[in-house]
mmCIF file of C-alpha atoms and ligand atoms in Angstrom:
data_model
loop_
_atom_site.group_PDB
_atom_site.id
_atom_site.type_symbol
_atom_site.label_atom_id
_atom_site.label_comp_id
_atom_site.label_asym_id
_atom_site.label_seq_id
_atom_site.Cartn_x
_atom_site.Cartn_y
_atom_site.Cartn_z
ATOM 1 C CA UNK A 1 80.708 65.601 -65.948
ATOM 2 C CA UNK A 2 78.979 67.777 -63.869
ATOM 3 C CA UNK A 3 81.222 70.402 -61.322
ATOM 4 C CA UNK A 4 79.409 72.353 -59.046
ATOM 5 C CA UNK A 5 81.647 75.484 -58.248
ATOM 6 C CA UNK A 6 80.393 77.740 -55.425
ATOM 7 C CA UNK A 7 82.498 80.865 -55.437
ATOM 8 C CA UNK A 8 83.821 81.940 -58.342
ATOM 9 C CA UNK A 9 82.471 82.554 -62.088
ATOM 10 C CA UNK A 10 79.157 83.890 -62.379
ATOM 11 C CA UNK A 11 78.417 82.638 -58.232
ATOM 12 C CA UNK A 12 78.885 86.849 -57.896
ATOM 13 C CA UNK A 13 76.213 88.382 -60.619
ATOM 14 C CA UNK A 14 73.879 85.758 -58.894
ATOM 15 C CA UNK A 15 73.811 86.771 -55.544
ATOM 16 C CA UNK A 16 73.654 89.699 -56.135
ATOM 17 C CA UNK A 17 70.985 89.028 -58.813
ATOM 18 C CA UNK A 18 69.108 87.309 -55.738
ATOM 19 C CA UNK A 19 69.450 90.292 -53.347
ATOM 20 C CA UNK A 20 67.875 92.366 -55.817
ATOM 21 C CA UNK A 21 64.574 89.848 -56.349
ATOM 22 C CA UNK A 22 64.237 89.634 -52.856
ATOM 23 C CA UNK A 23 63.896 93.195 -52.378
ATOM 24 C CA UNK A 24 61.620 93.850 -55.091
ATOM 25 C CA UNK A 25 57.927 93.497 -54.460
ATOM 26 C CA UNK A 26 55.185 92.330 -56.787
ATOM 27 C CA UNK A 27 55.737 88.563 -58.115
ATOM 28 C CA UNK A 28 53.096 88.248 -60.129
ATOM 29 C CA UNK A 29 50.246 85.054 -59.373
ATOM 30 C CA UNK A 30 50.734 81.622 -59.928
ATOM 31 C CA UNK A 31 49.209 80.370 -63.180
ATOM 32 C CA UNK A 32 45.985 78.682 -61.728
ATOM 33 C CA UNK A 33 44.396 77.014 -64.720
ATOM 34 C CA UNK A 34 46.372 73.618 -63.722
ATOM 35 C CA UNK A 35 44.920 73.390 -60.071
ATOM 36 C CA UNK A 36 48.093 71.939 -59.096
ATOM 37 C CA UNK A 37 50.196 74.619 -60.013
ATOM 38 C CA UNK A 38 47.831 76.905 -58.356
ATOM 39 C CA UNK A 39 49.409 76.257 -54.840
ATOM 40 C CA UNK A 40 52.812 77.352 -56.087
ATOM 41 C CA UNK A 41 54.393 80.316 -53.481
ATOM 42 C CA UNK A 42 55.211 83.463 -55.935
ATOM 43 C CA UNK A 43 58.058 84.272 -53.536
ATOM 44 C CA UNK A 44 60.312 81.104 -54.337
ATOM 45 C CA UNK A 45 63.235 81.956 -56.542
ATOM 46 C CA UNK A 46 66.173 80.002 -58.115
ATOM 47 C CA UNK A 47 68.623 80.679 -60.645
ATOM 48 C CA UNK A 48 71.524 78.508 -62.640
ATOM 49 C CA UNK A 49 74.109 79.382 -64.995
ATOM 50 C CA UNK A 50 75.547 76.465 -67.192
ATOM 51 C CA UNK A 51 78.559 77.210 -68.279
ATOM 52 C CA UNK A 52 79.387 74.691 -72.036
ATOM 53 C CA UNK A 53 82.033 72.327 -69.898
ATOM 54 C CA UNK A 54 79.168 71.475 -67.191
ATOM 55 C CA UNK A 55 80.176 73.781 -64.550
ATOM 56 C CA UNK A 56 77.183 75.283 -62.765
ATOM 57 C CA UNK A 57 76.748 78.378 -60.230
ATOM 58 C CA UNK A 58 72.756 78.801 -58.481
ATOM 59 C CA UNK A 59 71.693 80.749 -56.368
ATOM 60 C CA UNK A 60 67.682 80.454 -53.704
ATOM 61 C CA UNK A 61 66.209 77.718 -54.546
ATOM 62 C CA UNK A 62 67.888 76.504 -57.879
ATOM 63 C CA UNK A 63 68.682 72.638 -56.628
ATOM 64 C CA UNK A 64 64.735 72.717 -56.137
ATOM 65 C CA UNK A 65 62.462 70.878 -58.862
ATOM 66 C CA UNK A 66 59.304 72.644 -59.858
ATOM 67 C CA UNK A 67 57.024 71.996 -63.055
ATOM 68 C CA UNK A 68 58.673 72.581 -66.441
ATOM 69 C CA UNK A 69 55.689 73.485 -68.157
ATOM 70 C CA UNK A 70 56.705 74.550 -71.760
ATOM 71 C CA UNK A 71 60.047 74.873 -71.181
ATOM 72 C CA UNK A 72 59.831 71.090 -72.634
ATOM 73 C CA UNK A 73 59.027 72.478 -75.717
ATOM 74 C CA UNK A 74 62.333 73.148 -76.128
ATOM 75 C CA UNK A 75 63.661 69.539 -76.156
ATOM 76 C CA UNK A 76 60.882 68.050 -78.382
ATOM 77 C CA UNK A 77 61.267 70.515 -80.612
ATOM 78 C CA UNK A 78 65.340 69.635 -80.830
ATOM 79 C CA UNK A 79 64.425 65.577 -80.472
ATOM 80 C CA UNK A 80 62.514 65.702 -83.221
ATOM 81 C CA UNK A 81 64.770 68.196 -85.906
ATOM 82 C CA UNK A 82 67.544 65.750 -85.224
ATOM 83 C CA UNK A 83 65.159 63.714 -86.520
ATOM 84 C CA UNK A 84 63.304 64.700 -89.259
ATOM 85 C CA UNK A 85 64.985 67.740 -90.060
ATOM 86 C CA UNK A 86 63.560 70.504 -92.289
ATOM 87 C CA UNK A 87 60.450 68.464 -93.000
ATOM 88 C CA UNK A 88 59.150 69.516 -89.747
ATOM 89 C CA UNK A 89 58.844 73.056 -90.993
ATOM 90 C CA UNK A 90 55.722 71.661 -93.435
ATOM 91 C CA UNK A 91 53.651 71.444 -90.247
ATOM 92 C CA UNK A 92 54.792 73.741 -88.362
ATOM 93 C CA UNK A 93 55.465 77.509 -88.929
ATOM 94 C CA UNK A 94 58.258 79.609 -87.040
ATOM 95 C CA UNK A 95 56.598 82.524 -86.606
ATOM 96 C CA UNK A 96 55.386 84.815 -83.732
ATOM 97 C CA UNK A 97 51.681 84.083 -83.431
ATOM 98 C CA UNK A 98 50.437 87.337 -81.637
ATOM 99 C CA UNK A 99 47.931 85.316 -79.602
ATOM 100 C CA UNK A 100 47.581 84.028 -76.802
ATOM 101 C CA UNK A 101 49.554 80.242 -76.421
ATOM 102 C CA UNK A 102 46.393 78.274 -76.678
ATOM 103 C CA UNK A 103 44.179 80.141 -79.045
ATOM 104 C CA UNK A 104 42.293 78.303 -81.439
ATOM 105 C CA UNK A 105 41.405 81.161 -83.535
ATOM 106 C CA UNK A 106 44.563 81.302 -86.288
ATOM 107 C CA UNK A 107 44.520 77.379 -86.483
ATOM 108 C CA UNK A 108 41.145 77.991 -89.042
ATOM 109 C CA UNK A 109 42.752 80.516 -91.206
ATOM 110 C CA UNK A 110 45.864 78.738 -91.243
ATOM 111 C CA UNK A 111 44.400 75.502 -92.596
ATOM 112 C CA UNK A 112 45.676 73.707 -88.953
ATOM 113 C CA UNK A 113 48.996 74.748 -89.512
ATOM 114 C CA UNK A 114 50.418 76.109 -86.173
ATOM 115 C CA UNK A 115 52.536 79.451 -86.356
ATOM 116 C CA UNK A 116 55.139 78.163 -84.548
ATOM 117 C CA UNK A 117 56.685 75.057 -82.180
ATOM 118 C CA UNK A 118 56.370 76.904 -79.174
ATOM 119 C CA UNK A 119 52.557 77.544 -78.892
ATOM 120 C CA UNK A 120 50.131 74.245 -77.621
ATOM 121 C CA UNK A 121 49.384 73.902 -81.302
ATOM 122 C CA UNK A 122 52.788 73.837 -82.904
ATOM 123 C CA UNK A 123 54.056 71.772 -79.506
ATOM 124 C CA UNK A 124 51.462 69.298 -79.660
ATOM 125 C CA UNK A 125 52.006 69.042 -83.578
ATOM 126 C CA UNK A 126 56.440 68.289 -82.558
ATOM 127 C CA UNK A 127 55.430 65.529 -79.281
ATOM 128 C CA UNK A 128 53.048 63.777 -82.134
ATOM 129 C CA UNK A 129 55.937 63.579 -84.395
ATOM 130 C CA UNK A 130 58.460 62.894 -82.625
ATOM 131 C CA UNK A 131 55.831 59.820 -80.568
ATOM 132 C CA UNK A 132 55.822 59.044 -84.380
ATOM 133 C CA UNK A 133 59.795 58.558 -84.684
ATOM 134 C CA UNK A 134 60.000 57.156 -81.396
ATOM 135 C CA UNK A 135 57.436 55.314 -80.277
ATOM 136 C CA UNK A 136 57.590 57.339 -76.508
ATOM 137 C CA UNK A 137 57.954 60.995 -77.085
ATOM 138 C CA UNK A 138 57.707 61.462 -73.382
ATOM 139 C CA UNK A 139 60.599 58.641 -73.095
ATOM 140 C CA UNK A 140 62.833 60.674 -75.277
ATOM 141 C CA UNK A 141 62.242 63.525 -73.681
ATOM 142 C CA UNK A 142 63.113 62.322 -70.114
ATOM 143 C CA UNK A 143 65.777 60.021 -70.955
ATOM 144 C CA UNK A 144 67.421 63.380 -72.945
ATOM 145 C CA UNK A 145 67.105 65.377 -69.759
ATOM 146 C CA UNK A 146 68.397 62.764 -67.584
ATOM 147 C CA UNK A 147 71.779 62.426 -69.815
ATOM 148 C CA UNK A 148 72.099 65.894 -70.141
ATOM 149 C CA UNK A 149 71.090 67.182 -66.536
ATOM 150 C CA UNK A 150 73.613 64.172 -65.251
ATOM 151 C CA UNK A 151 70.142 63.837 -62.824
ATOM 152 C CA UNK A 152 68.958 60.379 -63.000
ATOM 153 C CA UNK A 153 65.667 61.090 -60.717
ATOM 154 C CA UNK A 154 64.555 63.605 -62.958
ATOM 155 C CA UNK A 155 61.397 62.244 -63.934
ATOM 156 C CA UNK A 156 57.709 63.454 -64.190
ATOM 157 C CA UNK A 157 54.982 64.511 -61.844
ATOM 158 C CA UNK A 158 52.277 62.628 -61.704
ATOM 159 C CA UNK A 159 49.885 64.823 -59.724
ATOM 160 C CA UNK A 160 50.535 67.631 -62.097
ATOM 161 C CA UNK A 161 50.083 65.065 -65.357
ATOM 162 C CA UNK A 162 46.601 64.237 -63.819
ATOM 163 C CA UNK A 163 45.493 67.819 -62.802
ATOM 164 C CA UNK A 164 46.084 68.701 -66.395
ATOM 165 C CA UNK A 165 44.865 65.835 -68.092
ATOM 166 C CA UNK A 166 41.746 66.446 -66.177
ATOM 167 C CA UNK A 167 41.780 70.055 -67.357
ATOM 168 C CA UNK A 168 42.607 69.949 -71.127
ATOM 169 C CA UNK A 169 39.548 70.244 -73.027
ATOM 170 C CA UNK A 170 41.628 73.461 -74.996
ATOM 171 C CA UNK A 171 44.145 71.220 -75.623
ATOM 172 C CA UNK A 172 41.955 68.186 -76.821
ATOM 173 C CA UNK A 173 40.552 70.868 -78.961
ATOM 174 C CA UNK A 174 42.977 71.667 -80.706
ATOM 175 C CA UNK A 175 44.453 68.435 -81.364
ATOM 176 C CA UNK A 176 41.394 67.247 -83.116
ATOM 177 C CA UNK A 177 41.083 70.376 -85.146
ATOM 178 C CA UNK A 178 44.323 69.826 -86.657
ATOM 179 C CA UNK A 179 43.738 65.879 -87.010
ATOM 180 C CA UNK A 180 40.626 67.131 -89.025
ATOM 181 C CA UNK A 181 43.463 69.093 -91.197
ATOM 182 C CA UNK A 182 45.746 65.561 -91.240
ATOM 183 C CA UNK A 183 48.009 67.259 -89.385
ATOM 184 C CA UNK A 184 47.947 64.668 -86.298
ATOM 185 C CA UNK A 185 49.340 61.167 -86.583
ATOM 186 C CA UNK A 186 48.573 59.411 -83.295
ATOM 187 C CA UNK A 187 45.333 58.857 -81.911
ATOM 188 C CA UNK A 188 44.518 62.468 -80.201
ATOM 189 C CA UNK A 189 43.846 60.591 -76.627
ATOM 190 C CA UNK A 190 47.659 58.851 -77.387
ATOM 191 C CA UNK A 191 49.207 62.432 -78.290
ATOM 192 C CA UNK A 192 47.324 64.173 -74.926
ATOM 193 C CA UNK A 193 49.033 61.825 -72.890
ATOM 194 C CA UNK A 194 52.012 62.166 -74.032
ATOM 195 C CA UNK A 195 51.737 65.874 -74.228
ATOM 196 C CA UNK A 196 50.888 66.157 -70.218
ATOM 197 C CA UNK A 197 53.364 64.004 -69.218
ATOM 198 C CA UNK A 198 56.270 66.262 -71.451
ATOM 199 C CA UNK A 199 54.635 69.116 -69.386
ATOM 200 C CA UNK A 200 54.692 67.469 -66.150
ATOM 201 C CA UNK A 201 58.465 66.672 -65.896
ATOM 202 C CA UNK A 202 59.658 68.264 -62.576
ATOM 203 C CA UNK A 203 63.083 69.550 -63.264
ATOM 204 C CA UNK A 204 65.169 72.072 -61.264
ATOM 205 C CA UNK A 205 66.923 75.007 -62.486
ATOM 206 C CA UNK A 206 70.619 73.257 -62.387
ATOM 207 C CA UNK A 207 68.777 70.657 -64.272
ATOM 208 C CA UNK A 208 67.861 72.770 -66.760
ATOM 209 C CA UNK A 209 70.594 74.999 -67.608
ATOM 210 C CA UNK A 210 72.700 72.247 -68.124
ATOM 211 C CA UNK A 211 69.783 70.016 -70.176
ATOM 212 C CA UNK A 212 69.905 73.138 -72.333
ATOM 213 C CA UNK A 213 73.398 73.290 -72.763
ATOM 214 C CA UNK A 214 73.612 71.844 -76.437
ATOM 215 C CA UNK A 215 72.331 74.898 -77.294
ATOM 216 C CA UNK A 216 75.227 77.437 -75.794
ATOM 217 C CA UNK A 217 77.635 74.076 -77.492
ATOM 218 C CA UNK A 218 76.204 74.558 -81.333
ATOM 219 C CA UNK A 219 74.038 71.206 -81.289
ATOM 220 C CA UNK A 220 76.646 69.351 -79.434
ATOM 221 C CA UNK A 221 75.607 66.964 -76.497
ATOM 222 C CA UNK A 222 77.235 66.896 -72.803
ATOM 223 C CA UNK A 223 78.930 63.777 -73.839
ATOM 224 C CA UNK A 224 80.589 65.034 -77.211
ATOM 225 C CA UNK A 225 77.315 63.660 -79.794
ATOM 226 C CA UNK A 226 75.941 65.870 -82.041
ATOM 227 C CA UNK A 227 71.859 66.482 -81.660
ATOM 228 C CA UNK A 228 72.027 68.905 -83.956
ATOM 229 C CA UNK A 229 74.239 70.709 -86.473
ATOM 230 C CA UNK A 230 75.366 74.312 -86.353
ATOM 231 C CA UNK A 231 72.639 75.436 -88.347
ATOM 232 C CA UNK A 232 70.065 73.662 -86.627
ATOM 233 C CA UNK A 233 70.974 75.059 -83.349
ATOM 234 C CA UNK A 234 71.352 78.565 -84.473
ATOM 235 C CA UNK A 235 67.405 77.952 -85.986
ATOM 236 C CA UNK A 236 66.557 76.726 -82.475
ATOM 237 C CA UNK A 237 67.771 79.779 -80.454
ATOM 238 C CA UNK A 238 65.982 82.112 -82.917
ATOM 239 C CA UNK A 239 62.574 80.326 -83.107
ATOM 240 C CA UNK A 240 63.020 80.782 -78.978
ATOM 241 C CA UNK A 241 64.042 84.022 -79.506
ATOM 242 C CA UNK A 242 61.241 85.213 -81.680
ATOM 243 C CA UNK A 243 58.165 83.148 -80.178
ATOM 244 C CA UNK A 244 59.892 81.667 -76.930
ATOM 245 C CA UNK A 245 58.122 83.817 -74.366
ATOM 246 C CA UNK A 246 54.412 84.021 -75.290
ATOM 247 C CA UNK A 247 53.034 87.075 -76.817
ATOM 248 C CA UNK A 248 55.666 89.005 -75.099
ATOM 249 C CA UNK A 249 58.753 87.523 -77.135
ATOM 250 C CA UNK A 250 59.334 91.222 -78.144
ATOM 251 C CA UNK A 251 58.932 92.634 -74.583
ATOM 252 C CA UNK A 252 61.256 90.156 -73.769
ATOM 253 C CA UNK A 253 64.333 90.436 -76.561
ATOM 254 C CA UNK A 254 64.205 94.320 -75.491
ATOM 255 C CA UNK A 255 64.904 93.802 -71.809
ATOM 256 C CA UNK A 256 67.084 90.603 -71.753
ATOM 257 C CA UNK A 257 67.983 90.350 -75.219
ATOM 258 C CA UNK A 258 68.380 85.963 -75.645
ATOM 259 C CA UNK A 259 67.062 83.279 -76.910
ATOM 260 C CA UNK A 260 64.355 82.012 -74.193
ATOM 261 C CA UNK A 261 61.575 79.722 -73.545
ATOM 262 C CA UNK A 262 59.069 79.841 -70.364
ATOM 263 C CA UNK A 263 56.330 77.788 -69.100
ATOM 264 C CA UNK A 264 53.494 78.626 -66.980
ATOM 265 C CA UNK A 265 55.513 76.409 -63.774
ATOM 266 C CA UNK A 266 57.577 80.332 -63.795
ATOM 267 C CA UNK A 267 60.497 78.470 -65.499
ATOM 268 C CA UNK A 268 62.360 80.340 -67.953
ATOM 269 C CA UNK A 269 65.436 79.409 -70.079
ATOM 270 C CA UNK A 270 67.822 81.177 -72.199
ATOM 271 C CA UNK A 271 70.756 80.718 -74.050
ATOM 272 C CA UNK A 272 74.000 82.715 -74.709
ATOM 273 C CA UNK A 273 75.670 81.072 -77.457
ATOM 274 C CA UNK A 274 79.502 79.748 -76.953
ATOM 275 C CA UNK A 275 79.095 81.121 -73.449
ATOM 276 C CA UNK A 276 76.421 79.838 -71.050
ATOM 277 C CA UNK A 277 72.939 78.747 -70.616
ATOM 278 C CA UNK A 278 70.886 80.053 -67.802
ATOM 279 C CA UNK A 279 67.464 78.803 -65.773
ATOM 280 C CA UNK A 280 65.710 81.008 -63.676
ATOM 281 C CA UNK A 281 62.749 80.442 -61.754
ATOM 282 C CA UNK A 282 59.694 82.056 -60.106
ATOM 283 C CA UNK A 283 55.973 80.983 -60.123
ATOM 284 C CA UNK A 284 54.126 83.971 -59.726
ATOM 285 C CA UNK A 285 53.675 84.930 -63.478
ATOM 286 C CA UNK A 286 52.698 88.445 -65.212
ATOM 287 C CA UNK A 287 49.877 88.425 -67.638
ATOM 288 C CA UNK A 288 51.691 87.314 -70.552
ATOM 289 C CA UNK A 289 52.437 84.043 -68.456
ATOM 290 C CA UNK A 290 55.970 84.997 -68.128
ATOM 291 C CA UNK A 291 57.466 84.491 -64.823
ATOM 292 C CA UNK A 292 57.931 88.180 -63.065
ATOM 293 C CA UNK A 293 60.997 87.697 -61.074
ATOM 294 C CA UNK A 294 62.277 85.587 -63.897
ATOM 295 C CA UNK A 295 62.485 88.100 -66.723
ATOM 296 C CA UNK A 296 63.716 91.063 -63.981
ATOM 297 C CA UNK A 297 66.445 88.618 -63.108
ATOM 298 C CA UNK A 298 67.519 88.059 -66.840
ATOM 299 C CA UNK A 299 67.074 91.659 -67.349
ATOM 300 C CA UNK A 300 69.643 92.263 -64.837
ATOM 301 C CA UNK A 301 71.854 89.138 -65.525
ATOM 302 C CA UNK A 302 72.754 90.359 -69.106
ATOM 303 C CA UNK A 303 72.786 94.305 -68.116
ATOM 304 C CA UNK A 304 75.342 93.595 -65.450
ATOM 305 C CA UNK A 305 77.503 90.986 -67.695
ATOM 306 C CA UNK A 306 77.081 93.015 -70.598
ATOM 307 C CA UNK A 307 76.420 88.514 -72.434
ATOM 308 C CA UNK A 308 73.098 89.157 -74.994
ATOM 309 C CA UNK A 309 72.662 87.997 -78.671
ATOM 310 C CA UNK A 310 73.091 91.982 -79.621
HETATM 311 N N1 LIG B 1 50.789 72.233 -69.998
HETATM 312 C C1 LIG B 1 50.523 73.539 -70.405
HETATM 313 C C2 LIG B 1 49.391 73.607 -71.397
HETATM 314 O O1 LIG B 1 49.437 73.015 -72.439
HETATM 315 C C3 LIG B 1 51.777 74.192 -70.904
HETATM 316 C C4 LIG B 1 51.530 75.600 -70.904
HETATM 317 C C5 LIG B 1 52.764 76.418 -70.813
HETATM 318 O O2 LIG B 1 53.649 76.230 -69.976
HETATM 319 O O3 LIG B 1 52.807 77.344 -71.639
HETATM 320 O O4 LIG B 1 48.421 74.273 -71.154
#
């Protein structure tokens, strides 16, 4: 049961989190490799706190979809522990990589075992697992972040699913580099397609924060189900903690000091376990691929509540 509560809780920290961003210049530049990102305005900003019960506070433009990007990886990665549980971890590492997300260049040393879930290697290596399990990885996905959002229109963009389908050679690439390892399943065109439509799902920062709300509630669903257990929730948060933002992870644990995960839409989650899950919002990105207004607005969210991991 969602409750949207507009002046009390964390509605404060927000606006004033808001005021801040809107005063601050520099935003960074849309990521432009996915030409239909490109025409993203680096001056939109939302934010959402989730607090475990369902109760959500946002601030700008936080009821507003915009592209999830790799913030999907997230929820794969979760759909498909619940699954298979530590037998994942033989194809994938859970390590930071150091490199950029869709390098090519460790794959070869590491005998086409990815580093970790949240890089296009490891995430492509989760959706053709889980498409494994499930028979429509993309399915799962959506119909998680549907229950869990309470938002039956989420759904994905098609525009965006083409624009990057028609621009994935890196990503075809390394899919068949690891299928030459055995470490694909599927077909590689099956697993692309299901890998652009995860990253196409449109999804707004309310959306979000509550869709990542097992995560603040120990494994435990909106409706009461356990995903995961205890542990596996705790190994979630820290995989996003260590390798969640890029090659920046440790940039990113020093200023705003949780477990996150962005994508190249300017999406960012994070996680404050037993307390609250947060998505924040801004396209124009730094060089890392990190949203700019984003990470200042988590930086200032946990140094003016005093909520981190430390
Ligand atoms: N769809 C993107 C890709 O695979 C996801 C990138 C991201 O958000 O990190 O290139």
């Amino acid at each position: 049961m969602v409750t949207v509560t507009p002046s009390k809780g964390f509605q404060p920290v927000l606006e004033r989190i808001a005021e801040e961003i809107g005063r601050t210049p520099g935003h960074g530049r849309p990521a432009d490799y996915i030409p239909a990102l490109a025409a993203c305005d680096p001056r939109r900003f939302g934010m959402a706190v989730a607090e475990p019960d369902g109760t959500v506070y946002g601030v700008g433009d936080w009821r507003q979809p915009f592209s999830a990007q790799s913030v999907t990886k997230v929820f794969t990665l979760a759909l498909d522990l619940a699954r298979e549980g530590d037998a994942l971890w033989e194809h994938v590492g859970r390590e930071p990589s150091g490199n950029p997300f869709n390098s090519l260049v460790q794959l070869e040393y590491e005998n086409g075992i990815p580093r970790n879930p949240f890089i296009n290697a490891g995430a492509l290596v989760v959706t053709d697992r889980l498409h494994t399990r499930t028979g429509d990885a993309a399915g799962e996905l959506i119909a998680f972040l549907r229950a869990e959002s309470g938002n039956p229109g989420l759904t994905f963009d098609r525009e965006v699913a083409a624009s990057e389908a028609a621009h994935g050679d890196r990503n075809a690439a390394l899919a068949h580099f690891m299928a030459s390892y055995g470490n694909i399943d599927n077909p590689v065109p099956v697993l692309l397609d299901q890998y652009v439509r995860q990253c196409s799902v449109a999804a707004s920062c309310a959306d979000l924060a509550l869709a990542t709300g097992f995560l603040a509630r120990h494994g435990v669903r909106a409706d009461g189900t356990r995903l995961l257990s205890r542990s596996q929730a705790k190994q979630v948060n820290a995989v996003m903690l260590t390798c969640g933002t890029y090659d920046a992870a440790g940039e990113f644990a020093y200023r705003v000091g949780l477990p996150g995960k962005s994508g190249v839409g300017g999406g960012i989650i994070a996680v404050v376990p037993g307390r609250c899950t947060l998505c924040v919002w801004g396209p124009g990105l730094d060089e890392r691929g990190n949203s700019v207004s984003g990470v200042a607005a988590l930086d200032r969210f946990t140094t003016l509540t005093g909520l981190s991991v430390f």
